[in-house]
Amino acid sequence: MGNVLKPRPNPSLLSIIIPCCNEEESLPLLRAEVTGFLESCSWPCEIVLVNDGSSDRTMELAAAWCGADRRIKALNLSRNFGHQYAVTAGIDYAAGDAIVLIDADLQDPFAVIHEMVDRYREGYDVVCGQRIVRSGEGTLKKITAWFFYRMMRVFFLKSLPKDVGDFRLMSRRCVESLRTMRELHRFLRGMVAWIGYPQTCVRYERNPRVAGTTKYPLRKMIRLALTAAVSFSALPLRISFFGAGLMTCVAVEEAIRALIAHLSGKTVPGWTSLMVVLCLSNAALMVAVGILGEYVGKIYEEGKGRPLYLVADTWNVAETDDDRELAKAGSTPKGSEWIPTFVGIERP
Ligand code: UDP
Ligand code: MG
């Protein structure tokens, strides 16, 4: 079934969401890059910086930037919630017709956003950035990422595009669909792929990080991969079921052999086979219980129904429809230089 593309005009407001965790070294360079980018745009933009519990001067620099430019908005989360939650917070607060997710470390070039907007105007609801080159990233990261996307596509989510991170543009209707999905275990790339609507990719070269170090060490990547696998399919449960089935067959075969040996009086040999079956069946059992535990744990956490993130302060965030209309028209909303507001809980 082909996509039905309905061409649309430029967005009346483009929101760019940038999660930041300990990015004090990248922020001045990001600011210079964003300033140049905003000048090159023929449509109004807002930038939503989300400070994800940084322990350095990230929030201070972000707040100063908000003070100098009303198009820059900032959310300060109450602690570090993780990249996927920081992005979720940004999505909830963004007012644009189209939304772009991009990292703070300038690995993804801002110039690609122009190409994304072109595809948006052609009628695509999701335009993903597909990496053709990943410079400055370790071999281990490249290999694990290569395997991850291919395994995910084969076993869990066929529609997941290859070599695509969170750098993407989404239309308002896609964002509204995404906002209804409040699951705690979030793998946004997969969730967006699941939503559907016309989706496409633009290819680009990923640069090395401009400053600082990665905030996604192997441990966090493994956790995200596990979330991705477990939250999109019950396949691991099924595999463990078949594994246990296979072990049962082996055990039955060994039991018959042991019985025959007993009846024919040859009972002493057979210790090795006994040990092998015992070890294998125990291992299979432990794996099956482990996989089950992974799902039960996720159900337990999901059952608590906690908010996905908490916002401590906001800067330049339009709290009223009037403010949002002014922002769309490219004007400066009324008020002081920057408006620190307190939002105790996640917005509905
Ligand atoms: N990030 C975040 N919270 C975290 C970890 C990362 O908001 O707990 C942000 C980080 O500041 C950056 C983006 O997410 O803007 C991607 O992180 P990073 O560049 O370290 O990941 P990598 O590109 O190495 O996978
Ligand atoms: Mg990065």
GROMACS .gro file of N, CA and C in nm, residues 17-134:
model
  354
   17ILE      N    1   1.393   2.046   1.947
   17ILE     CA    2   1.410   2.001   2.086
   17ILE      C    3   1.553   1.950   2.105
   18ILE      N    4   1.620   2.005   2.206
   18ILE     CA    5   1.760   1.967   2.229
   18ILE      C    6   1.778   1.922   2.374
   19PRO      N    7   1.791   1.791   2.398
   19PRO     CA    8   1.817   1.745   2.535
   19PRO      C    9   1.963   1.771   2.572
   20CYS      N   10   1.987   1.815   2.694
   20CYS     CA   11   2.124   1.848   2.736
   20CYS      C   12   2.154   1.785   2.872
   21CYS      N   13   2.259   1.708   2.877
   21CYS     CA   14   2.302   1.653   3.005
   21CYS      C   15   2.452   1.678   3.016
   22ASN      N   16   2.492   1.763   3.105
   22ASN     CA   17   2.633   1.800   3.122
   22ASN      C   18   2.699   1.841   2.990
   23GLU      N   19   2.640   1.939   2.927
   23GLU     CA   20   2.688   1.984   2.795
   23GLU      C   21   2.748   2.124   2.803
   24GLU      N   22   2.806   2.163   2.916
   24GLU     CA   23   2.857   2.301   2.927
   24GLU      C   24   2.963   2.331   2.822
   25GLU      N   25   3.038   2.229   2.781
   25GLU     CA   26   3.142   2.254   2.679
   25GLU      C   27   3.081   2.270   2.540
   26SER      N   28   2.974   2.196   2.513
   26SER     CA   29   2.912   2.203   2.379
   26SER      C   30   2.822   2.325   2.364
   27LEU      N   31   2.765   2.373   2.475
   27LEU     CA   32   2.660   2.475   2.467
   27LEU      C   33   2.700   2.605   2.394
   28PRO      N   34   2.818   2.662   2.421
   28PRO     CA   35   2.855   2.784   2.347
   28PRO      C   36   2.864   2.759   2.196
   29LEU      N   37   2.915   2.642   2.158
   29LEU     CA   38   2.926   2.608   2.015
   29LEU      C   39   2.788   2.584   1.957
   30LEU      N   40   2.703   2.520   2.037
   30LEU     CA   41   2.565   2.496   1.993
   30LEU      C   42   2.493   2.629   1.970
   31ARG      N   43   2.516   2.722   2.062
   31ARG     CA   44   2.450   2.853   2.054
   31ARG      C   45   2.490   2.924   1.924
   32ALA      N   46   2.619   2.919   1.891
   32ALA     CA   47   2.666   2.983   1.767
   32ALA      C   48   2.602   2.916   1.646
   33GLU      N   49   2.596   2.784   1.649
   33GLU     CA   50   2.540   2.708   1.537
   33GLU      C   51   2.390   2.739   1.520
   34VAL      N   52   2.318   2.740   1.633
   34VAL     CA   53   2.173   2.764   1.629
   34VAL      C   54   2.145   2.906   1.579
   35THR      N   55   2.225   3.002   1.624
   35THR     CA   56   2.204   3.141   1.582
   35THR      C   57   2.216   3.151   1.430
   36GLY      N   58   2.317   3.088   1.374
   36GLY     CA   59   2.335   3.087   1.227
   36GLY      C   60   2.218   3.018   1.160
   37PHE      N   61   2.175   2.908   1.219
   37PHE     CA   62   2.065   2.830   1.159
   37PHE      C   63   1.935   2.911   1.157
   38LEU      N   64   1.907   2.979   1.269
   38LEU     CA   65   1.782   3.056   1.279
   38LEU      C   66   1.777   3.166   1.172
   39GLU      N   67   1.894   3.223   1.143
   39GLU     CA   68   1.899   3.327   1.040
   39GLU      C   69   1.870   3.271   0.901
   40SER      N   70   1.906   3.143   0.882
   40SER     CA   71   1.889   3.083   0.749
   40SER      C   72   1.747   3.032   0.725
   41CYS      N   73   1.661   3.038   0.827
   41CYS     CA   74   1.527   2.981   0.813
   41CYS      C   75   1.426   3.084   0.764
   42SER      N   76   1.340   3.039   0.674
   42SER     CA   77   1.236   3.132   0.624
   42SER      C   78   1.104   3.111   0.698
   43TRP      N   79   1.106   3.033   0.805
   43TRP     CA   80   0.986   3.011   0.886
   43TRP      C   81   1.023   3.035   1.032
   44PRO      N   82   0.927   3.071   1.119
   44PRO     CA   83   0.960   3.094   1.261
   44PRO      C   84   1.001   2.964   1.331
   45CYS      N   85   1.093   2.979   1.423
   45CYS     CA   86   1.142   2.861   1.497
   45CYS      C   87   1.139   2.889   1.647
   46GLU      N   88   1.126   2.785   1.723
   46GLU     CA   89   1.152   2.794   1.867
   46GLU      C   90   1.248   2.680   1.902
   47ILE      N   91   1.333   2.704   1.999
   47ILE     CA   92   1.427   2.603   2.043
   47ILE      C   93   1.384   2.562   2.184
   48VAL      N   94   1.371   2.433   2.208
   48VAL     CA   95   1.335   2.387   2.343
   48VAL      C   96   1.454   2.310   2.400
   49LEU      N   97   1.525   2.375   2.490
   49LEU     CA   98   1.638   2.309   2.556
   49LEU      C   99   1.584   2.234   2.677
   50VAL      N  100   1.622   2.109   2.694
   50VAL     CA  101   1.576   2.034   2.811
   50VAL      C  102   1.699   1.995   2.893
   51ASN      N  103   1.713   2.056   3.009
   51ASN     CA  104   1.827   2.023   3.093
   51ASN      C  105   1.793   1.898   3.176
   52ASP      N  106   1.863   1.789   3.145
   52ASP     CA  107   1.832   1.661   3.207
   52ASP      C  108   1.923   1.636   3.328
   53GLY      N  109   1.900   1.712   3.433
   53GLY     CA  110   1.974   1.691   3.558
   53GLY      C  111   2.124   1.708   3.546
   54SER      N  112   2.170   1.809   3.473
   54SER     CA  113   2.315   1.831   3.459
   54SER      C  114   2.375   1.870   3.593
   55SER      N  115   2.499   1.827   3.617
   55SER     CA  116   2.566   1.867   3.740
   55SER      C  117   2.669   1.976   3.713
   56ASP      N  118   2.678   2.019   3.587
   56ASP     CA  119   2.772   2.128   3.554
   56ASP      C  120   2.695   2.259   3.527
   57ARG      N  121   2.751   2.350   3.450
   57ARG     CA  122   2.688   2.481   3.430
   57ARG      C  123   2.589   2.485   3.314
   58THR      N  124   2.546   2.370   3.267
   58THR     CA  125   2.457   2.366   3.149
   58THR      C  126   2.334   2.454   3.167
   59MET      N  127   2.266   2.441   3.284
   59MET     CA  128   2.140   2.515   3.304
   59MET      C  129   2.166   2.665   3.310
   60GLU      N  130   2.277   2.701   3.374
   60GLU     CA  131   2.314   2.843   3.385
   60GLU      C  132   2.332   2.904   3.245
   61LEU      N  133   2.405   2.833   3.160
   61LEU     CA  134   2.429   2.881   3.023
   61LEU      C  135   2.299   2.886   2.944
   62ALA      N  136   2.216   2.784   2.964
   62ALA     CA  137   2.088   2.779   2.891
   62ALA      C  138   1.999   2.894   2.934
   63ALA      N  139   1.995   2.922   3.065
   63ALA     CA  140   1.909   3.031   3.116
   63ALA      C  141   1.957   3.167   3.061
   64ALA      N  142   2.089   3.185   3.054
   64ALA     CA  143   2.142   3.311   3.001
   64ALA      C  144   2.103   3.326   2.854
   65TRP      N  145   2.107   3.218   2.781
   65TRP     CA  146   2.069   3.218   2.639
   65TRP      C  147   1.920   3.254   2.625
   66CYS      N  148   1.836   3.196   2.713
   66CYS     CA  149   1.692   3.227   2.712
   66CYS      C  150   1.670   3.376   2.738
   67GLY      N  151   1.754   3.432   2.826
   67GLY     CA  152   1.741   3.574   2.858
   67GLY      C  153   1.772   3.663   2.738
   68ALA      N  154   1.860   3.616   2.652
   68ALA     CA  155   1.902   3.696   2.537
   68ALA      C  156   1.810   3.679   2.417
   69ASP      N  157   1.736   3.572   2.411
   69ASP     CA  158   1.655   3.542   2.292
   69ASP      C  159   1.527   3.471   2.334
   70ARG      N  160   1.413   3.535   2.308
   70ARG     CA  161   1.286   3.477   2.352
   70ARG      C  162   1.246   3.352   2.274
   71ARG      N  163   1.313   3.328   2.163
   71ARG     CA  164   1.279   3.206   2.086
   71ARG      C  165   1.338   3.082   2.152
   72ILE      N  166   1.429   3.104   2.248
   72ILE     CA  167   1.491   2.991   2.317
   72ILE      C  168   1.412   2.961   2.444
   73LYS      N  169   1.359   2.839   2.455
   73LYS     CA  170   1.285   2.800   2.575
   73LYS      C  171   1.366   2.694   2.647
   74ALA      N  172   1.348   2.688   2.776
   74ALA     CA  173   1.422   2.586   2.850
   74ALA      C  174   1.335   2.520   2.955
   75LEU      N  175   1.355   2.391   2.971
   75LEU     CA  176   1.291   2.315   3.079
   75LEU      C  177   1.403   2.261   3.164
   76ASN      N  178   1.387   2.271   3.294
   76ASN     CA  179   1.486   2.215   3.385
   76ASN      C  180   1.420   2.098   3.456
   77LEU      N  181   1.460   1.975   3.421
   77LEU     CA  182   1.399   1.859   3.486
   77LEU      C  183   1.449   1.849   3.630
   78SER      N  184   1.370   1.785   3.715
   78SER     CA  185   1.402   1.784   3.858
   78SER      C  186   1.526   1.700   3.890
   79ARG      N  187   1.564   1.610   3.797
   79ARG     CA  188   1.685   1.528   3.813
   79ARG      C  189   1.718   1.468   3.676
   80ASN      N  190   1.817   1.381   3.672
   80ASN     CA  191   1.846   1.314   3.545
   80ASN      C  192   1.747   1.199   3.523
   81PHE      N  193   1.668   1.213   3.416
   81PHE     CA  194   1.571   1.107   3.384
   81PHE      C  195   1.619   1.020   3.269
   82GLY      N  196   1.713   1.066   3.192
   82GLY     CA  197   1.761   0.991   3.076
   82GLY      C  198   1.712   1.058   2.947
   83HIS      N  199   1.789   1.032   2.841
   83HIS     CA  200   1.766   1.098   2.712
   83HIS      C  201   1.622   1.084   2.661
   84GLN      N  202   1.568   0.963   2.665
   84GLN     CA  203   1.435   0.938   2.608
   84GLN      C  204   1.326   1.019   2.682
   85TYR      N  205   1.347   1.040   2.812
   85TYR     CA  206   1.249   1.116   2.890
   85TYR      C  207   1.267   1.266   2.870
   86ALA      N  208   1.392   1.308   2.856
   86ALA     CA  209   1.419   1.451   2.830
   86ALA      C  210   1.353   1.491   2.698
   87VAL      N  211   1.366   1.403   2.598
   87VAL     CA  212   1.306   1.431   2.467
   87VAL      C  213   1.153   1.432   2.480
   88THR      N  214   1.100   1.339   2.559
   88THR     CA  215   0.954   1.333   2.579
   88THR      C  216   0.905   1.465   2.640
   89ALA      N  217   0.978   1.517   2.739
   89ALA     CA  218   0.939   1.644   2.802
   89ALA      C  219   0.938   1.755   2.697
   90GLY      N  220   1.042   1.760   2.614
   90GLY     CA  221   1.051   1.861   2.509
   90GLY      C  222   0.933   1.853   2.414
   91ILE      N  223   0.897   1.731   2.377
   91ILE     CA  224   0.785   1.710   2.284
   91ILE      C  225   0.655   1.762   2.346
   92ASP      N  226   0.636   1.737   2.476
   92ASP     CA  227   0.513   1.780   2.543
   92ASP      C  228   0.501   1.933   2.547
   93TYR      N  229   0.614   2.001   2.553
   93TYR     CA  230   0.611   2.147   2.567
   93TYR      C  231   0.623   2.222   2.435
   94ALA      N  232   0.660   2.152   2.327
   94ALA     CA  233   0.681   2.219   2.199
   94ALA      C  234   0.549   2.259   2.136
   95ALA      N  235   0.546   2.377   2.075
   95ALA     CA  236   0.419   2.429   2.021
   95ALA      C  237   0.414   2.421   1.868
   96GLY      N  238   0.522   2.382   1.804
   96GLY     CA  239   0.531   2.391   1.658
   96GLY      C  240   0.440   2.296   1.581
   97ASP      N  241   0.418   2.328   1.452
   97ASP     CA  242   0.345   2.237   1.362
   97ASP      C  243   0.433   2.119   1.326
   98ALA      N  244   0.564   2.145   1.330
   98ALA     CA  245   0.660   2.038   1.304
   98ALA      C  246   0.765   2.046   1.414
   99ILE      N  247   0.816   1.928   1.450
   99ILE     CA  248   0.912   1.921   1.562
   99ILE      C  249   1.036   1.846   1.517
  100VAL      N  250   1.151   1.897   1.553
  100VAL     CA  251   1.276   1.828   1.520
  100VAL      C  252   1.345   1.790   1.649
  101LEU      N  253   1.394   1.667   1.657
  101LEU     CA  254   1.475   1.623   1.771
  101LEU      C  255   1.620   1.621   1.727
  102ILE      N  256   1.706   1.684   1.805
  102ILE     CA  257   1.848   1.687   1.768
  102ILE      C  258   1.931   1.693   1.896
  103ASP      N  259   2.053   1.636   1.892
  103ASP     CA  260   2.138   1.635   2.011
  103ASP      C  261   2.213   1.768   2.026
  104ALA      N  262   2.266   1.788   2.149
  104ALA     CA  263   2.334   1.914   2.177
  104ALA      C  264   2.479   1.916   2.129
  105ASP      N  265   2.532   1.798   2.093
  105ASP     CA  266   2.676   1.790   2.067
  105ASP      C  267   2.714   1.815   1.921
  106LEU      N  268   2.619   1.863   1.840
  106LEU     CA  269   2.641   1.897   1.698
  106LEU      C  270   2.689   1.778   1.615
  107GLN      N  271   2.657   1.657   1.659
  107GLN     CA  272   2.692   1.541   1.576
  107GLN      C  273   2.603   1.538   1.452
  108ASP      N  274   2.481   1.586   1.470
  108ASP     CA  275   2.386   1.589   1.358
  108ASP      C  276   2.381   1.733   1.305
  109PRO      N  277   2.415   1.755   1.177
  109PRO     CA  278   2.424   1.892   1.126
  109PRO      C  279   2.287   1.960   1.116
  110PHE      N  280   2.280   2.084   1.160
  110PHE     CA  281   2.154   2.160   1.155
  110PHE      C  282   2.109   2.182   1.010
  111ALA      N  283   2.206   2.188   0.917
  111ALA     CA  284   2.171   2.214   0.776
  111ALA      C  285   2.075   2.108   0.722
  112VAL      N  286   2.084   1.985   0.776
  112VAL     CA  287   1.998   1.876   0.728
  112VAL      C  288   1.850   1.906   0.754
  113ILE      N  289   1.823   1.994   0.854
  113ILE     CA  290   1.683   2.026   0.889
  113ILE      C  291   1.612   2.090   0.769
  114HIS      N  292   1.685   2.167   0.688
  114HIS     CA  293   1.624   2.227   0.569
  114HIS      C  294   1.570   2.119   0.475
  115GLU      N  295   1.652   2.015   0.458
  115GLU     CA  296   1.610   1.903   0.372
  115GLU      C  297   1.489   1.832   0.433
  116MET      N  298   1.490   1.821   0.567
  116MET     CA  299   1.378   1.755   0.634
  116MET      C  300   1.249   1.834   0.613
  117VAL      N  301   1.260   1.967   0.622
  117VAL     CA  302   1.141   2.051   0.604
  117VAL      C  303   1.089   2.038   0.460
  118ASP      N  304   1.181   2.025   0.362
  118ASP     CA  305   1.138   2.005   0.222
  118ASP      C  306   1.053   1.880   0.211
  119ARG      N  307   1.097   1.773   0.277
  119ARG     CA  308   1.022   1.646   0.272
  119ARG      C  309   0.890   1.658   0.347
  120TYR      N  310   0.892   1.735   0.455
  120TYR     CA  311   0.768   1.761   0.532
  120TYR      C  312   0.667   1.831   0.441
  121ARG      N  313   0.716   1.927   0.362
  121ARG     CA  314   0.626   2.001   0.273
  121ARG      C  315   0.572   1.911   0.162
  122GLU      N  316   0.650   1.808   0.125
  122GLU     CA  317   0.599   1.712   0.025
  122GLU      C  318   0.484   1.630   0.082
  123GLY      N  319   0.473   1.625   0.217
  123GLY     CA  320   0.361   1.554   0.278
  123GLY      C  321   0.403   1.445   0.376
  124TYR      N  322   0.533   1.425   0.397
  124TYR     CA  323   0.577   1.323   0.493
  124TYR      C  324   0.555   1.370   0.636
  125ASP      N  325   0.512   1.277   0.721
  125ASP     CA  326   0.488   1.311   0.862
  125ASP      C  327   0.611   1.287   0.948
  126VAL      N  328   0.694   1.195   0.904
  126VAL     CA  329   0.817   1.168   0.978
  126VAL      C  330   0.933   1.167   0.880
  127VAL      N  331   1.035   1.245   0.908
  127VAL     CA  332   1.155   1.244   0.824
  127VAL      C  333   1.274   1.214   0.914
  128CYS      N  334   1.329   1.094   0.899
  128CYS     CA  335   1.438   1.051   0.988
  128CYS      C  336   1.573   1.082   0.923
  129GLY      N  337   1.668   1.115   1.006
  129GLY     CA  338   1.805   1.131   0.958
  129GLY      C  339   1.872   0.994   0.958
  130GLN      N  340   1.917   0.951   0.840
  130GLN     CA  341   1.982   0.819   0.831
  130GLN      C  342   2.131   0.838   0.814
  131ARG      N  343   2.209   0.779   0.903
  131ARG     CA  344   2.354   0.803   0.900
  131ARG      C  345   2.420   0.716   0.796
  132ILE      N  346   2.492   0.780   0.704
  132ILE     CA  347   2.569   0.699   0.609
  132ILE      C  348   2.712   0.684   0.659
  133VAL      N  349   2.758   0.780   0.737
  133VAL     CA  350   2.891   0.773   0.796
  133VAL      C  351   2.879   0.814   0.942
  134ARG      N  352   2.947   0.743   1.031
  134ARG     CA  353   2.950   0.783   1.172
  134ARG      C  354   3.095   0.811   1.208
   0.00000   0.00000   0.00000
